mmCIF file of C-alpha atoms in Angstrom:
data_model
loop_
_atom_site.group_PDB
_atom_site.id
_atom_site.type_symbol
_atom_site.label_atom_id
_atom_site.label_comp_id
_atom_site.label_asym_id
_atom_site.label_seq_id
_atom_site.Cartn_x
_atom_site.Cartn_y
_atom_site.Cartn_z
ATOM 1 C CA GLU A 1 -18.314 7.275 -4.717
ATOM 2 C CA ILE A 2 -18.823 6.176 -8.325
ATOM 3 C CA LEU A 3 -15.331 4.685 -8.437
ATOM 4 C CA GLN A 4 -15.973 2.962 -5.105
ATOM 5 C CA GLU A 5 -19.230 1.415 -6.316
ATOM 6 C CA GLY A 6 -18.390 0.353 -9.858
ATOM 7 C CA GLY A 7 -14.691 0.719 -10.465
ATOM 8 C CA TYR A 8 -12.935 2.628 -13.214
ATOM 9 C CA HIS A 9 -14.084 0.535 -16.176
ATOM 10 C CA LYS A 10 -17.800 0.889 -15.376
ATOM 11 C CA MET A 11 -17.665 4.605 -14.587
ATOM 12 C CA ARG A 12 -19.384 6.893 -17.099
ATOM 13 C CA ILE A 13 -19.290 10.675 -17.425
ATOM 14 C CA ALA A 14 -23.112 10.688 -17.263
ATOM 15 C CA ASP A 15 -22.947 9.020 -13.839
ATOM 16 C CA ILE A 16 -20.491 11.638 -12.602
ATOM 17 C CA LEU A 17 -22.666 14.486 -13.874
ATOM 18 C CA GLU A 18 -25.766 13.031 -12.248
ATOM 19 C CA LYS A 19 -24.065 12.367 -8.907
ATOM 20 C CA ALA A 20 -22.347 15.777 -8.796
ATOM 21 C CA LYS A 21 -25.428 17.565 -10.152
ATOM 22 C CA VAL A 22 -23.361 19.554 -12.639
ATOM 23 C CA ALA A 23 -23.760 20.289 -16.320
ATOM 24 C CA ARG A 24 -21.574 18.553 -18.891
ATOM 25 C CA GLY A 25 -19.944 21.870 -19.809
ATOM 26 C CA THR A 26 -18.997 22.526 -16.188
ATOM 27 C CA PHE A 27 -17.380 19.103 -15.952
ATOM 28 C CA TYR A 28 -15.248 19.769 -19.038
ATOM 29 C CA ILE A 29 -14.038 23.092 -17.651
ATOM 30 C CA TYR A 30 -12.229 21.132 -14.927
ATOM 31 C CA PHE A 31 -11.548 17.734 -16.491
ATOM 32 C CA GLN A 32 -10.753 16.424 -19.972
ATOM 33 C CA ASP A 33 -12.388 13.015 -19.559
ATOM 34 C CA LYS A 34 -13.066 10.223 -17.059
ATOM 35 C CA SER A 35 -9.371 9.386 -17.002
ATOM 36 C CA ASP A 36 -8.524 12.937 -15.916
ATOM 37 C CA ILE A 37 -11.014 12.997 -13.028
ATOM 38 C CA SER A 38 -10.015 9.456 -12.017
ATOM 39 C CA LEU A 39 -6.363 10.504 -11.898
ATOM 40 C CA GLN A 40 -7.278 13.367 -9.577
ATOM 41 C CA VAL A 41 -9.522 11.318 -7.279
ATOM 42 C CA LEU A 42 -7.225 8.297 -7.080
ATOM 43 C CA SER A 43 -4.085 10.418 -6.621
ATOM 44 C CA ASP A 44 -5.786 12.256 -3.764
ATOM 45 C CA PHE A 45 -6.936 8.954 -2.256
ATOM 46 C CA ARG A 46 -3.458 7.403 -2.483
ATOM 47 C CA GLY A 47 -1.850 10.524 -1.017
ATOM 48 C CA ASN A 48 -4.340 10.608 1.848
ATOM 49 C CA MET A 49 -3.929 6.887 2.439
ATOM 50 C CA LEU A 50 -0.162 7.229 2.729
ATOM 51 C CA SER A 51 -0.095 10.459 4.721
ATOM 52 C CA SER A 52 -2.799 9.534 7.226
ATOM 53 C CA ARG A 53 -1.132 6.257 8.134
ATOM 54 C CA ARG A 54 0.806 8.136 10.778
ATOM 55 C CA VAL A 55 0.058 6.190 13.926
ATOM 56 C CA ASN A 56 1.628 7.389 17.167
ATOM 57 C CA MET A 57 4.553 4.990 17.343
ATOM 58 C CA SER A 58 6.485 6.572 20.193
ATOM 59 C CA GLY A 59 7.400 4.131 22.902
ATOM 60 C CA LYS A 60 6.414 1.079 20.880
ATOM 61 C CA ASP A 61 8.839 -1.666 19.938
ATOM 62 C CA TRP A 62 9.516 -2.206 16.245
ATOM 63 C CA ARG A 63 7.330 -5.335 16.042
ATOM 64 C CA ASN A 64 4.361 -3.410 17.338
ATOM 65 C CA LYS A 65 5.099 -0.624 14.852
ATOM 66 C CA VAL A 66 5.141 -3.134 11.989
ATOM 67 C CA TYR A 67 1.878 -4.660 13.242
ATOM 68 C CA LEU A 68 0.140 -1.274 13.527
ATOM 69 C CA SER A 69 1.273 -0.296 10.019
ATOM 70 C CA ASN A 70 0.072 -3.613 8.579
ATOM 71 C CA LEU A 71 -3.227 -3.309 10.458
ATOM 72 C CA TYR A 72 -3.767 0.193 9.088
ATOM 73 C CA PHE A 73 -3.030 -1.037 5.567
ATOM 74 C CA ALA A 74 -5.461 -3.979 5.881
ATOM 75 C CA GLU A 75 -8.198 -1.738 7.335
ATOM 76 C CA VAL A 76 -7.837 0.730 4.461
ATOM 77 C CA TYR A 77 -8.235 -2.113 1.974
ATOM 78 C CA GLN A 78 -11.245 -3.517 3.832
ATOM 79 C CA MET A 79 -13.028 -0.134 3.934
ATOM 80 C CA ASN A 80 -12.186 0.946 0.358
ATOM 81 C CA THR A 81 -12.427 -2.188 -1.776
ATOM 82 C CA GLY A 82 -14.153 -0.522 -4.725
ATOM 83 C CA LEU A 83 -11.854 2.479 -4.771
ATOM 84 C CA LEU A 84 -8.773 0.276 -4.578
ATOM 85 C CA GLN A 85 -10.129 -1.932 -7.345
ATOM 86 C CA ALA A 86 -10.482 1.215 -9.450
ATOM 87 C CA PHE A 87 -6.963 2.209 -8.382
ATOM 88 C CA PHE A 88 -5.471 -1.018 -9.766
ATOM 89 C CA GLN A 89 -7.591 -0.832 -12.936
ATOM 90 C CA PHE A 90 -6.357 2.699 -13.511
ATOM 91 C CA VAL A 91 -2.711 1.741 -12.891
ATOM 92 C CA ASP A 92 -3.039 -0.664 -15.825
ATOM 93 C CA GLU A 93 -4.303 2.064 -18.165
ATOM 94 C CA ALA A 94 -2.701 5.375 -17.252
ATOM 95 C CA ASP A 95 1.048 5.788 -17.683
ATOM 96 C CA ASP A 96 1.171 9.007 -15.622
ATOM 97 C CA PHE A 97 -0.649 7.359 -12.757
ATOM 98 C CA ARG A 98 1.569 4.262 -12.949
ATOM 99 C CA ARG A 99 4.679 6.461 -12.796
ATOM 100 C CA MET A 100 3.261 8.374 -9.819
ATOM 101 C CA ARG A 101 2.432 5.116 -8.035
ATOM 102 C CA ASN A 102 5.908 3.701 -8.685
ATOM 103 C CA GLU A 103 7.507 6.863 -7.315
ATOM 104 C CA LYS A 104 5.344 6.748 -4.169
ATOM 105 C CA GLU A 105 6.248 3.077 -3.668
ATOM 106 C CA ARG A 106 9.972 3.889 -4.002
ATOM 107 C CA GLU A 107 9.578 6.684 -1.440
ATOM 108 C CA TRP A 108 7.737 4.351 0.936
ATOM 109 C CA VAL A 109 10.429 1.661 0.693
ATOM 110 C CA GLN A 110 13.089 4.309 1.349
ATOM 111 C CA HIS A 111 11.098 5.312 4.454
ATOM 112 C CA LEU A 112 11.013 1.630 5.491
ATOM 113 C CA PHE A 113 14.779 1.379 4.943
ATOM 114 C CA THR A 114 15.405 4.365 7.212
ATOM 115 C CA ALA A 115 13.042 2.909 9.825
ATOM 116 C CA PHE A 116 14.850 -0.450 9.609
ATOM 117 C CA LEU A 117 18.203 1.218 10.269
ATOM 118 C CA ARG A 118 16.791 3.240 13.151
ATOM 119 C CA SER A 119 14.961 0.262 14.704
ATOM 120 C CA PHE A 120 18.095 -1.876 14.779
ATOM 121 C CA ASP A 121 20.475 0.993 15.542
ATOM 122 C CA LEU A 122 22.427 0.435 12.307
ATOM 123 C CA ASN A 123 24.293 2.892 10.099
ATOM 124 C CA PRO A 124 23.718 2.846 6.326
ATOM 125 C CA THR A 125 27.364 1.845 5.855
ATOM 126 C CA ASP A 126 26.813 -1.199 8.122
ATOM 127 C CA VAL A 127 24.369 -2.928 5.770
ATOM 128 C CA ASP A 128 24.114 -4.294 2.265
ATOM 129 C CA ARG A 129 21.632 -1.670 1.067
ATOM 130 C CA ASP A 130 20.462 -3.686 -1.954
ATOM 131 C CA SER A 131 19.794 -6.776 0.155
ATOM 132 C CA VAL A 132 17.692 -4.805 2.652
ATOM 133 C CA LEU A 133 15.819 -2.993 -0.141
ATOM 134 C CA ARG A 134 15.041 -6.309 -1.871
ATOM 135 C CA ARG A 135 13.493 -7.641 1.334
ATOM 136 C CA LEU A 136 11.550 -4.453 1.964
ATOM 137 C CA HIS A 137 10.178 -4.349 -1.595
ATOM 138 C CA ALA A 138 9.166 -8.015 -1.358
ATOM 139 C CA LEU A 139 7.481 -7.460 2.005
ATOM 140 C CA ARG A 140 5.606 -4.399 0.696
ATOM 141 C CA VAL A 141 4.365 -6.352 -2.316
ATOM 142 C CA MET A 142 3.410 -9.278 -0.073
ATOM 143 C CA ILE A 143 1.073 -7.234 2.158
ATOM 144 C CA GLU A 144 -0.403 -5.441 -0.849
ATOM 145 C CA ARG A 145 -1.092 -8.665 -2.742
ATOM 146 C CA LEU A 146 -2.481 -10.344 0.370
ATOM 147 C CA CYS A 147 -4.922 -7.457 0.854
ATOM 148 C CA VAL A 148 -5.890 -7.576 -2.836
ATOM 149 C CA GLN A 149 -6.732 -11.277 -2.611
ATOM 150 C CA VAL A 150 -8.623 -10.938 0.679
ATOM 151 C CA TYR A 151 -10.523 -7.685 0.106
ATOM 152 C CA ILE A 152 -10.655 -6.822 -3.603
ATOM 153 C CA GLU A 153 -10.762 -10.262 -5.213
ATOM 154 C CA ALA A 154 -12.466 -11.747 -2.122
ATOM 155 C CA MET A 155 -11.020 -15.188 -2.805
ATOM 156 C CA PRO A 156 -13.096 -17.596 -0.670
ATOM 157 C CA GLU A 157 -10.163 -19.474 0.864
ATOM 158 C CA MET A 158 -8.377 -16.214 1.640
ATOM 159 C CA THR A 159 -11.414 -14.544 3.225
ATOM 160 C CA GLU A 160 -11.890 -17.664 5.335
ATOM 161 C CA LEU A 161 -8.255 -17.715 6.467
ATOM 162 C CA PHE A 162 -8.139 -13.953 7.039
ATOM 163 C CA PRO A 163 -11.593 -12.946 8.336
ATOM 164 C CA THR A 164 -10.417 -9.639 9.851
ATOM 165 C CA PRO A 165 -7.683 -7.053 9.280
ATOM 166 C CA HIS A 166 -6.129 -8.293 12.534
ATOM 167 C CA HIS A 167 -5.547 -11.721 10.948
ATOM 168 C CA VAL A 168 -3.936 -10.115 7.896
ATOM 169 C CA ALA A 169 -1.763 -7.835 10.042
ATOM 170 C CA THR A 170 -0.685 -10.573 12.435
ATOM 171 C CA THR A 171 0.388 -12.956 9.669
ATOM 172 C CA ALA A 172 2.118 -10.242 7.650
ATOM 173 C CA THR A 173 3.895 -8.970 10.756
ATOM 174 C CA GLU A 174 5.205 -12.440 11.591
ATOM 175 C CA LEU A 175 6.724 -12.627 8.088
ATOM 176 C CA TRP A 176 8.149 -9.089 8.324
ATOM 177 C CA VAL A 177 9.745 -9.913 11.681
ATOM 178 C CA GLU A 178 11.295 -13.131 10.368
ATOM 179 C CA ALA A 179 12.641 -11.451 7.230
ATOM 180 C CA LEU A 180 14.019 -8.394 8.988
ATOM 181 C CA THR A 181 15.439 -10.316 11.942
ATOM 182 C CA ALA A 182 17.296 -12.569 9.516
ATOM 183 C CA GLU A 183 18.535 -9.490 7.643
ATOM 184 C CA ARG A 184 19.654 -7.843 10.878
ATOM 185 C CA SER A 185 21.450 -10.948 12.095
ATOM 186 C CA LYS A 186 23.728 -10.830 9.043
ATOM 187 C CA TYR A 187 25.209 -7.640 10.444
ATOM 188 C CA GLU A 188 25.759 -9.170 13.861
ATOM 189 C CA GLY A 189 27.897 -11.885 12.299
ATOM 190 C CA TYR A 190 25.454 -14.792 12.429
ATOM 191 C CA TRP A 191 22.231 -16.086 10.959
ATOM 192 C CA GLN A 192 19.445 -16.560 13.432
ATOM 193 C CA ILE A 193 17.257 -19.395 12.241
ATOM 194 C CA ASN A 194 14.514 -20.690 14.525
#
């Protein structure tokens, strides 16, 4: 709650003690400092965010799956702006947290790669793995940065253009579809440009 309201930089141990109604000594039994408790809270948040994104995708076409994933991502950003602001502040300061985040992002892109292959009925040997991974990394960064500008930084032009998570998800999905359709068409022997 303290991270959500004020971010990592403004958080003080005194605020944590007051909110949790615990003595300073009790706090230091469990945590070394505000960085330690932030690592725990933000790691738990990130893990929950990634693991609870499981939307029932059975029977849905791949475009709808991409849309639902993007919508979930945008909704999480909209509902947790303060906590995600703290998340990005903490990434800048804590090497362990940055390494953990990078590993989770690599795992997520690998999951996307597997889903790409499955969605287009391709074998790993049928594709240029590096080319697909480059696109998937760029698309992941695109949706993340879009959500940062709309929800965390609340840039006026962006909040006007993207008033709801649906607008974010629809636009991001259109770009995902174009990028992945173009990637897929390489393996069918042609480029599909509309």
